[in-house]
């Protein structure tokens, strides 16, 4: 990969940069606003969308501008450089939108996609459940079709990021328990204001409350809101999961913090440490810095694939695995060097307090595929190692539930 901008990329970067600098006040900084106010966050995304900087790679008919992944990457880099807060509808753009685009009806695409890009509607992803996370296909939320053709949904989701802010969600349900678990699933778009949907925020150790439990009690979903065929929900969900892994681990943007930000901030404090701790901290900083640059360049490699029109395969899992590890190492190091100051010191790019960042990053090792599950994927699908045993292969979901219940 060539790390220098081509003349076209340089022209695009300068257009983006000058727009962002002109609108910097209106767009806010991470320090002043962390998407706490939904309306402020929506307005920020609308400003960027109206300038043509959101959904750049999406087709024009879906509300995008039919641009290249490199153009989008340049926008992301420039937003990060100026410390502008992340878009409020990232899950909508990164996961729900691509799923609607690939599997929705023309009517759904027309109604949802452009509004999603502009944050006129905010979206969430309703997949995980108390008994179904890594083993997502074991989910139990049940959708039953009534005589009128509509569906009635009962069950519970958990860890739903942004459900408390959302207008719509993509909802994976079980419609047939009498076939093997991956085959009896169906995906829907659900209006989060439908009677019977209850959203309860969960408090995290980092202090935030971005996740929720979501309960469905006899929630009616019209059949026109189905995404894909009945029983084909697993295939539809794979579109979401692949888009998620790409948007979390690819593209050469840093997870949470850039190595330069840490290096600069930590370096300022090194001299205050006792000499023996200084030596160790310098060594750790060097190691973590190099690893972080390595994962950034791994991201660029994926970006190169995308810009050649290729789709990154299971190796996207390696990018997410590596960038999560290095971000955690950098934040741990910063907190150890800063000591008690980490409770009040803000990261240089203003993305938050060091201690909050350190407490929040372990979540990245779980979201979008845990580290262990990603290692399984790399082992089986990249390295060709033998697959792990799957006890529920070939049995229906109902049978595997019954076997679960009779376990000693
Ligand atoms: C920051 C964050 C945001 C999230 N946002 C959303 C969201 O918006 N929507 C949504 O639906 N969900 C969301 N989730 C939930 C997330 O998808 C699940 O937490 C994740 O899939 C893991 O599932 P689990 O928590 O049930 O853990 P489990 O699957 O129960 O795993 C428990 C432990 O067992 C290990 N393990 C499980 N299976 C295997 C295996 N086969 N081999 C080896 N080890 C294994 C795991 O690695 C883990 O250490 C989010 C989670 C986080 C942390």
mmCIF file of N, CA and C in Angstrom, residues 293-379:
data_model
loop_
_atom_site.group_PDB
_atom_site.id
_atom_site.type_symbol
_atom_site.label_atom_id
_atom_site.label_comp_id
_atom_site.label_asym_id
_atom_site.label_seq_id
_atom_site.Cartn_x
_atom_site.Cartn_y
_atom_site.Cartn_z
ATOM 1 N N UNK A 293 0.940 0.708 15.813
ATOM 2 C CA UNK A 293 1.177 1.089 14.412
ATOM 3 C C UNK A 293 0.957 -0.124 13.508
ATOM 4 N N UNK A 294 1.404 -1.302 13.986
ATOM 5 C CA UNK A 294 1.225 -2.540 13.213
ATOM 6 C C UNK A 294 -0.241 -2.803 12.943
ATOM 7 N N UNK A 295 -1.086 -2.622 13.959
ATOM 8 C CA UNK A 295 -2.495 -2.931 13.702
ATOM 9 C C UNK A 295 -3.136 -1.853 12.831
ATOM 10 N N UNK A 296 -2.626 -0.615 12.940
ATOM 11 C CA UNK A 296 -3.168 0.418 12.042
ATOM 12 C C UNK A 296 -2.841 0.060 10.580
ATOM 13 N N UNK A 297 -1.602 -0.395 10.344
ATOM 14 C CA UNK A 297 -1.219 -0.719 8.961
ATOM 15 C C UNK A 297 -1.911 -1.991 8.461
ATOM 16 N N UNK A 298 -2.236 -2.901 9.401
ATOM 17 C CA UNK A 298 -3.034 -4.068 9.006
ATOM 18 C C UNK A 298 -4.399 -3.588 8.510
ATOM 19 N N UNK A 299 -4.926 -2.576 9.205
ATOM 20 C CA UNK A 299 -6.192 -1.979 8.765
ATOM 21 C C UNK A 299 -6.064 -1.380 7.378
ATOM 22 N N UNK A 300 -4.938 -0.707 7.115
ATOM 23 C CA UNK A 300 -4.718 -0.116 5.784
ATOM 24 C C UNK A 300 -4.681 -1.212 4.717
ATOM 25 N N UNK A 301 -4.149 -2.394 5.099
ATOM 26 C CA UNK A 301 -4.081 -3.489 4.118
ATOM 27 C C UNK A 301 -5.502 -3.889 3.691
ATOM 28 N N UNK A 302 -6.401 -3.919 4.704
ATOM 29 C CA UNK A 302 -7.796 -4.235 4.369
ATOM 30 C C UNK A 302 -8.409 -3.152 3.491
ATOM 31 N N UNK A 303 -8.030 -1.912 3.819
ATOM 32 C CA UNK A 303 -8.542 -0.783 3.049
ATOM 33 C C UNK A 303 -8.095 -0.901 1.590
ATOM 34 N N UNK A 304 -6.837 -1.340 1.403
ATOM 35 C CA UNK A 304 -6.327 -1.497 0.041
ATOM 36 C C UNK A 304 -7.167 -2.528 -0.706
ATOM 37 N N UNK A 305 -7.527 -3.611 0.013
ATOM 38 C CA UNK A 305 -8.355 -4.647 -0.615
ATOM 39 C C UNK A 305 -9.702 -4.052 -1.042
ATOM 40 N N UNK A 306 -10.271 -3.265 -0.121
ATOM 41 C CA UNK A 306 -11.570 -2.657 -0.429
ATOM 42 C C UNK A 306 -11.454 -1.720 -1.624
ATOM 43 N N UNK A 307 -10.349 -0.942 -1.665
ATOM 44 C CA UNK A 307 -10.259 0.028 -2.761
ATOM 45 C C UNK A 307 -9.985 -0.669 -4.087
ATOM 46 N N UNK A 308 -9.529 -1.938 -4.052
ATOM 47 C CA UNK A 308 -9.405 -2.709 -5.310
ATOM 48 C C UNK A 308 -10.709 -3.411 -5.650
ATOM 49 N N UNK A 309 -11.761 -3.183 -4.821
ATOM 50 C CA UNK A 309 -13.051 -3.789 -5.090
ATOM 51 C C UNK A 309 -13.158 -5.198 -4.534
ATOM 52 N N UNK A 310 -12.155 -5.626 -3.720
ATOM 53 C CA UNK A 310 -12.242 -6.956 -3.111
ATOM 54 C C UNK A 310 -12.876 -6.821 -1.729
ATOM 55 N N UNK A 311 -13.439 -7.942 -1.226
ATOM 56 C CA UNK A 311 -14.091 -7.918 0.073
ATOM 57 C C UNK A 311 -13.215 -8.667 1.062
ATOM 58 N N UNK A 312 -12.761 -8.029 2.168
ATOM 59 C CA UNK A 312 -11.929 -8.763 3.119
ATOM 60 C C UNK A 312 -12.668 -9.969 3.678
ATOM 61 N N UNK A 313 -11.988 -11.083 3.806
ATOM 62 C CA UNK A 313 -12.608 -12.305 4.303
ATOM 63 C C UNK A 313 -12.396 -12.450 5.801
ATOM 64 N N UNK A 314 -12.230 -13.698 6.268
ATOM 65 C CA UNK A 314 -12.089 -13.916 7.714
ATOM 66 C C UNK A 314 -10.865 -13.234 8.314
ATOM 67 N N UNK A 315 -9.923 -12.775 7.471
ATOM 68 C CA UNK A 315 -8.748 -12.090 8.041
ATOM 69 C C UNK A 315 -9.140 -10.752 8.683
ATOM 70 N N UNK A 316 -10.367 -10.253 8.384
ATOM 71 C CA UNK A 316 -10.843 -9.040 9.079
ATOM 72 C C UNK A 316 -10.887 -9.309 10.584
ATOM 73 N N UNK A 317 -11.097 -10.593 10.955
ATOM 74 C CA UNK A 317 -11.126 -10.958 12.378
ATOM 75 C C UNK A 317 -9.777 -10.678 13.026
ATOM 76 N N UNK A 318 -8.680 -10.921 12.292
ATOM 77 C CA UNK A 318 -7.344 -10.698 12.844
ATOM 78 C C UNK A 318 -7.137 -9.203 13.115
ATOM 79 N N UNK A 319 -7.637 -8.353 12.229
ATOM 80 C CA UNK A 319 -7.511 -6.904 12.405
ATOM 81 C C UNK A 319 -8.208 -6.456 13.674
ATOM 82 N N UNK A 320 -9.422 -6.982 13.889
ATOM 83 C CA UNK A 320 -10.166 -6.569 15.087
ATOM 84 C C UNK A 320 -9.478 -7.077 16.353
ATOM 85 N N UNK A 321 -9.006 -8.329 16.288
ATOM 86 C CA UNK A 321 -8.324 -8.931 17.439
ATOM 87 C C UNK A 321 -7.096 -8.108 17.827
ATOM 88 N N UNK A 322 -6.268 -7.773 16.838
ATOM 89 C CA UNK A 322 -5.008 -7.075 17.120
ATOM 90 C C UNK A 322 -5.267 -5.647 17.597
ATOM 91 N N UNK A 323 -6.208 -4.945 16.955
ATOM 92 C CA UNK A 323 -6.371 -3.540 17.340
ATOM 93 C C UNK A 323 -6.981 -3.422 18.736
ATOM 94 N N UNK A 324 -7.828 -4.377 19.121
ATOM 95 C CA UNK A 324 -8.388 -4.337 20.473
ATOM 96 C C UNK A 324 -7.280 -4.538 21.502
ATOM 97 N N UNK A 325 -6.421 -5.536 21.241
ATOM 98 C CA UNK A 325 -5.336 -5.842 22.194
ATOM 99 C C UNK A 325 -4.418 -4.630 22.383
ATOM 100 N N UNK A 326 -4.024 -4.012 21.279
ATOM 101 C CA UNK A 326 -3.050 -2.928 21.402
ATOM 102 C C UNK A 326 -3.696 -1.690 22.049
ATOM 103 N N UNK A 327 -4.976 -1.433 21.748
ATOM 104 C CA UNK A 327 -5.639 -0.282 22.388
ATOM 105 C C UNK A 327 -5.695 -0.507 23.895
ATOM 106 N N UNK A 328 -5.971 -1.740 24.312
ATOM 107 C CA UNK A 328 -6.037 -2.024 25.757
ATOM 108 C C UNK A 328 -4.663 -1.855 26.395
ATOM 109 N N UNK A 329 -3.612 -2.338 25.723
ATOM 110 C CA UNK A 329 -2.258 -2.206 26.288
ATOM 111 C C UNK A 329 -1.894 -0.738 26.456
ATOM 112 N N UNK A 330 -2.216 0.076 25.454
ATOM 113 C CA UNK A 330 -1.880 1.497 25.526
ATOM 114 C C UNK A 330 -2.622 2.181 26.673
ATOM 115 N N UNK A 331 -3.918 1.876 26.803
ATOM 116 C CA UNK A 331 -4.700 2.530 27.870
ATOM 117 C C UNK A 331 -4.220 2.061 29.243
ATOM 118 N N UNK A 332 -3.898 0.767 29.385
ATOM 119 C CA UNK A 332 -3.401 0.261 30.680
ATOM 120 C C UNK A 332 -2.110 0.978 31.062
ATOM 121 N N UNK A 333 -1.236 1.098 30.075
ATOM 122 C CA UNK A 333 0.050 1.745 30.330
ATOM 123 C C UNK A 333 -0.167 3.200 30.752
ATOM 124 N N UNK A 334 -1.043 3.893 30.018
ATOM 125 C CA UNK A 334 -1.283 5.305 30.336
ATOM 126 C C UNK A 334 -1.795 5.436 31.764
ATOM 127 N N UNK A 335 -2.712 4.563 32.160
ATOM 128 C CA UNK A 335 -3.280 4.682 33.512
ATOM 129 C C UNK A 335 -2.215 4.383 34.561
ATOM 130 N N UNK A 336 -1.349 3.400 34.287
ATOM 131 C CA UNK A 336 -0.303 3.086 35.275
ATOM 132 C C UNK A 336 0.680 4.243 35.417
ATOM 133 N N UNK A 337 1.026 4.862 34.306
ATOM 134 C CA UNK A 337 1.991 5.966 34.369
ATOM 135 C C UNK A 337 1.359 7.207 35.008
ATOM 136 N N UNK A 338 0.104 7.466 34.673
ATOM 137 C CA UNK A 338 -0.542 8.674 35.197
ATOM 138 C C UNK A 338 -0.941 8.516 36.658
ATOM 139 N N UNK A 339 -1.114 7.279 37.119
ATOM 140 C CA UNK A 339 -1.522 7.041 38.503
ATOM 141 C C UNK A 339 -2.874 7.669 38.780
ATOM 142 N N UNK A 340 -3.016 8.303 39.942
ATOM 143 C CA UNK A 340 -4.316 8.858 40.341
ATOM 144 C C UNK A 340 -4.795 9.919 39.350
ATOM 145 N N UNK A 341 -3.859 10.551 38.631
ATOM 146 C CA UNK A 341 -4.266 11.586 37.655
ATOM 147 C C UNK A 341 -5.166 11.023 36.564
ATOM 148 N N UNK A 342 -5.091 9.698 36.325
ATOM 149 C CA UNK A 342 -5.899 9.096 35.251
ATOM 150 C C UNK A 342 -7.389 9.291 35.493
ATOM 151 N N UNK A 343 -7.760 9.561 36.752
ATOM 152 C CA UNK A 343 -9.194 9.753 37.040
ATOM 153 C C UNK A 343 -9.687 11.098 36.553
ATOM 154 N N UNK A 344 -8.761 12.043 36.369
ATOM 155 C CA UNK A 344 -9.184 13.387 35.954
ATOM 156 C C UNK A 344 -8.557 13.825 34.628
ATOM 157 N N UNK A 345 -7.488 13.090 34.198
ATOM 158 C CA UNK A 345 -6.786 13.539 32.987
ATOM 159 C C UNK A 345 -7.550 13.087 31.743
ATOM 160 N N UNK A 346 -7.696 14.020 30.816
ATOM 161 C CA UNK A 346 -8.399 13.719 29.576
ATOM 162 C C UNK A 346 -7.378 13.322 28.516
ATOM 163 N N UNK A 347 -7.735 12.359 27.679
ATOM 164 C CA UNK A 347 -6.824 11.978 26.602
ATOM 165 C C UNK A 347 -6.605 13.202 25.709
ATOM 166 N N UNK A 348 -5.451 13.261 25.065
ATOM 167 C CA UNK A 348 -5.108 14.463 24.297
ATOM 168 C C UNK A 348 -6.119 14.781 23.190
ATOM 169 N N UNK A 349 -6.707 13.703 22.599
ATOM 170 C CA UNK A 349 -7.677 13.989 21.535
ATOM 171 C C UNK A 349 -9.059 14.273 22.128
ATOM 172 N N UNK A 350 -9.124 14.308 23.459
ATOM 173 C CA UNK A 350 -10.374 14.696 24.095
ATOM 174 C C UNK A 350 -11.434 13.625 24.085
ATOM 175 N N UNK A 351 -11.065 12.348 23.776
ATOM 176 C CA UNK A 351 -12.112 11.333 23.650
ATOM 177 C C UNK A 351 -12.632 10.868 25.013
ATOM 178 N N UNK A 352 -12.037 11.315 26.104
ATOM 179 C CA UNK A 352 -12.577 10.948 27.411
ATOM 180 C C UNK A 352 -11.480 10.907 28.449
ATOM 181 N N UNK A 353 -11.840 10.492 29.654
ATOM 182 C CA UNK A 353 -10.845 10.376 30.713
ATOM 183 C C UNK A 353 -10.106 9.057 30.523
ATOM 184 N N UNK A 354 -8.804 9.066 30.881
ATOM 185 C CA UNK A 354 -8.016 7.850 30.686
ATOM 186 C C UNK A 354 -8.630 6.663 31.405
ATOM 187 N N UNK A 355 -9.095 6.927 32.631
ATOM 188 C CA UNK A 355 -9.607 5.796 33.391
ATOM 189 C C UNK A 355 -10.890 5.232 32.767
ATOM 190 N N UNK A 356 -11.732 6.139 32.254
ATOM 191 C CA UNK A 356 -12.962 5.674 31.579
ATOM 192 C C UNK A 356 -12.604 4.830 30.364
ATOM 193 N N UNK A 357 -11.585 5.298 29.641
ATOM 194 C CA UNK A 357 -11.186 4.587 28.421
ATOM 195 C C UNK A 357 -10.678 3.182 28.775
ATOM 196 N N UNK A 358 -9.857 3.130 29.824
ATOM 197 C CA UNK A 358 -9.316 1.833 30.238
ATOM 198 C C UNK A 358 -10.446 0.894 30.667
ATOM 199 N N UNK A 359 -11.461 1.448 31.338
ATOM 200 C CA UNK A 359 -12.562 0.601 31.804
ATOM 201 C C UNK A 359 -13.492 0.205 30.652
ATOM 202 N N UNK A 360 -13.536 1.012 29.603
ATOM 203 C CA UNK A 360 -14.456 0.727 28.489
ATOM 204 C C UNK A 360 -13.874 -0.223 27.456
ATOM 205 N N UNK A 361 -12.538 -0.228 27.326
ATOM 206 C CA UNK A 361 -11.934 -1.007 26.226
ATOM 207 C C UNK A 361 -12.119 -2.527 26.323
ATOM 208 N N UNK A 362 -12.163 -3.121 27.535
ATOM 209 C CA UNK A 362 -12.406 -4.566 27.550
ATOM 210 C C UNK A 362 -13.685 -4.950 26.799
ATOM 211 N N UNK A 363 -14.650 -4.045 26.752
ATOM 212 C CA UNK A 363 -15.880 -4.325 25.995
ATOM 213 C C UNK A 363 -15.612 -4.561 24.521
ATOM 214 N N UNK A 364 -14.552 -3.933 24.005
ATOM 215 C CA UNK A 364 -14.239 -4.121 22.582
ATOM 216 C C UNK A 364 -13.738 -5.541 22.313
ATOM 217 N N UNK A 365 -13.235 -6.213 23.383
ATOM 218 C CA UNK A 365 -12.781 -7.596 23.220
ATOM 219 C C UNK A 365 -13.971 -8.566 23.253
ATOM 220 N N UNK A 366 -15.171 -8.025 23.440
ATOM 221 C CA UNK A 366 -16.386 -8.864 23.494
ATOM 222 C C UNK A 366 -17.313 -8.519 22.331
ATOM 223 N N UNK A 367 -17.474 -7.204 22.081
ATOM 224 C CA UNK A 367 -18.416 -6.770 21.043
ATOM 225 C C UNK A 367 -17.971 -7.258 19.671
ATOM 226 N N UNK A 368 -18.942 -7.611 18.832
ATOM 227 C CA UNK A 368 -18.628 -7.973 17.437
ATOM 228 C C UNK A 368 -17.791 -9.240 17.340
ATOM 229 N N UNK A 369 -17.969 -10.175 18.267
ATOM 230 C CA UNK A 369 -17.179 -11.421 18.272
ATOM 231 C C UNK A 369 -16.106 -11.307 19.336
ATOM 232 N N UNK A 370 -16.164 -12.185 20.351
ATOM 233 C CA UNK A 370 -15.155 -12.118 21.435
ATOM 234 C C UNK A 370 -13.794 -12.533 20.873
ATOM 235 N N UNK A 371 -12.736 -12.180 21.615
ATOM 236 C CA UNK A 371 -11.384 -12.560 21.179
ATOM 237 C C UNK A 371 -11.301 -14.068 20.941
ATOM 238 N N UNK A 372 -11.903 -14.851 21.840
ATOM 239 C CA UNK A 372 -11.799 -16.315 21.728
ATOM 240 C C UNK A 372 -12.510 -16.802 20.464
ATOM 241 N N UNK A 373 -13.671 -16.219 20.190
ATOM 242 C CA UNK A 373 -14.427 -16.651 19.003
ATOM 243 C C UNK A 373 -13.677 -16.247 17.730
ATOM 244 N N UNK A 374 -13.065 -15.063 17.740
ATOM 245 C CA UNK A 374 -12.294 -14.646 16.560
ATOM 246 C C UNK A 374 -11.101 -15.579 16.353
ATOM 247 N N UNK A 375 -10.482 -16.029 17.472
ATOM 248 C CA UNK A 375 -9.363 -16.973 17.323
ATOM 249 C C UNK A 375 -9.859 -18.272 16.710
ATOM 250 N N UNK A 376 -11.063 -18.703 17.097
ATOM 251 C CA UNK A 376 -11.628 -19.917 16.472
ATOM 252 C C UNK A 376 -11.783 -19.715 14.961
ATOM 253 N N UNK A 377 -12.288 -18.532 14.580
ATOM 254 C CA UNK A 377 -12.512 -18.261 13.147
ATOM 255 C C UNK A 377 -11.181 -18.298 12.394
ATOM 256 N N UNK A 378 -10.161 -17.634 12.996
ATOM 257 C CA UNK A 378 -8.853 -17.605 12.335
ATOM 258 C C UNK A 378 -8.298 -19.030 12.252
ATOM 259 N N UNK A 379 -8.435 -19.795 13.347
ATOM 260 C CA UNK A 379 -7.927 -21.170 13.359
ATOM 261 C C UNK A 379 -8.590 -22.021 12.286
#
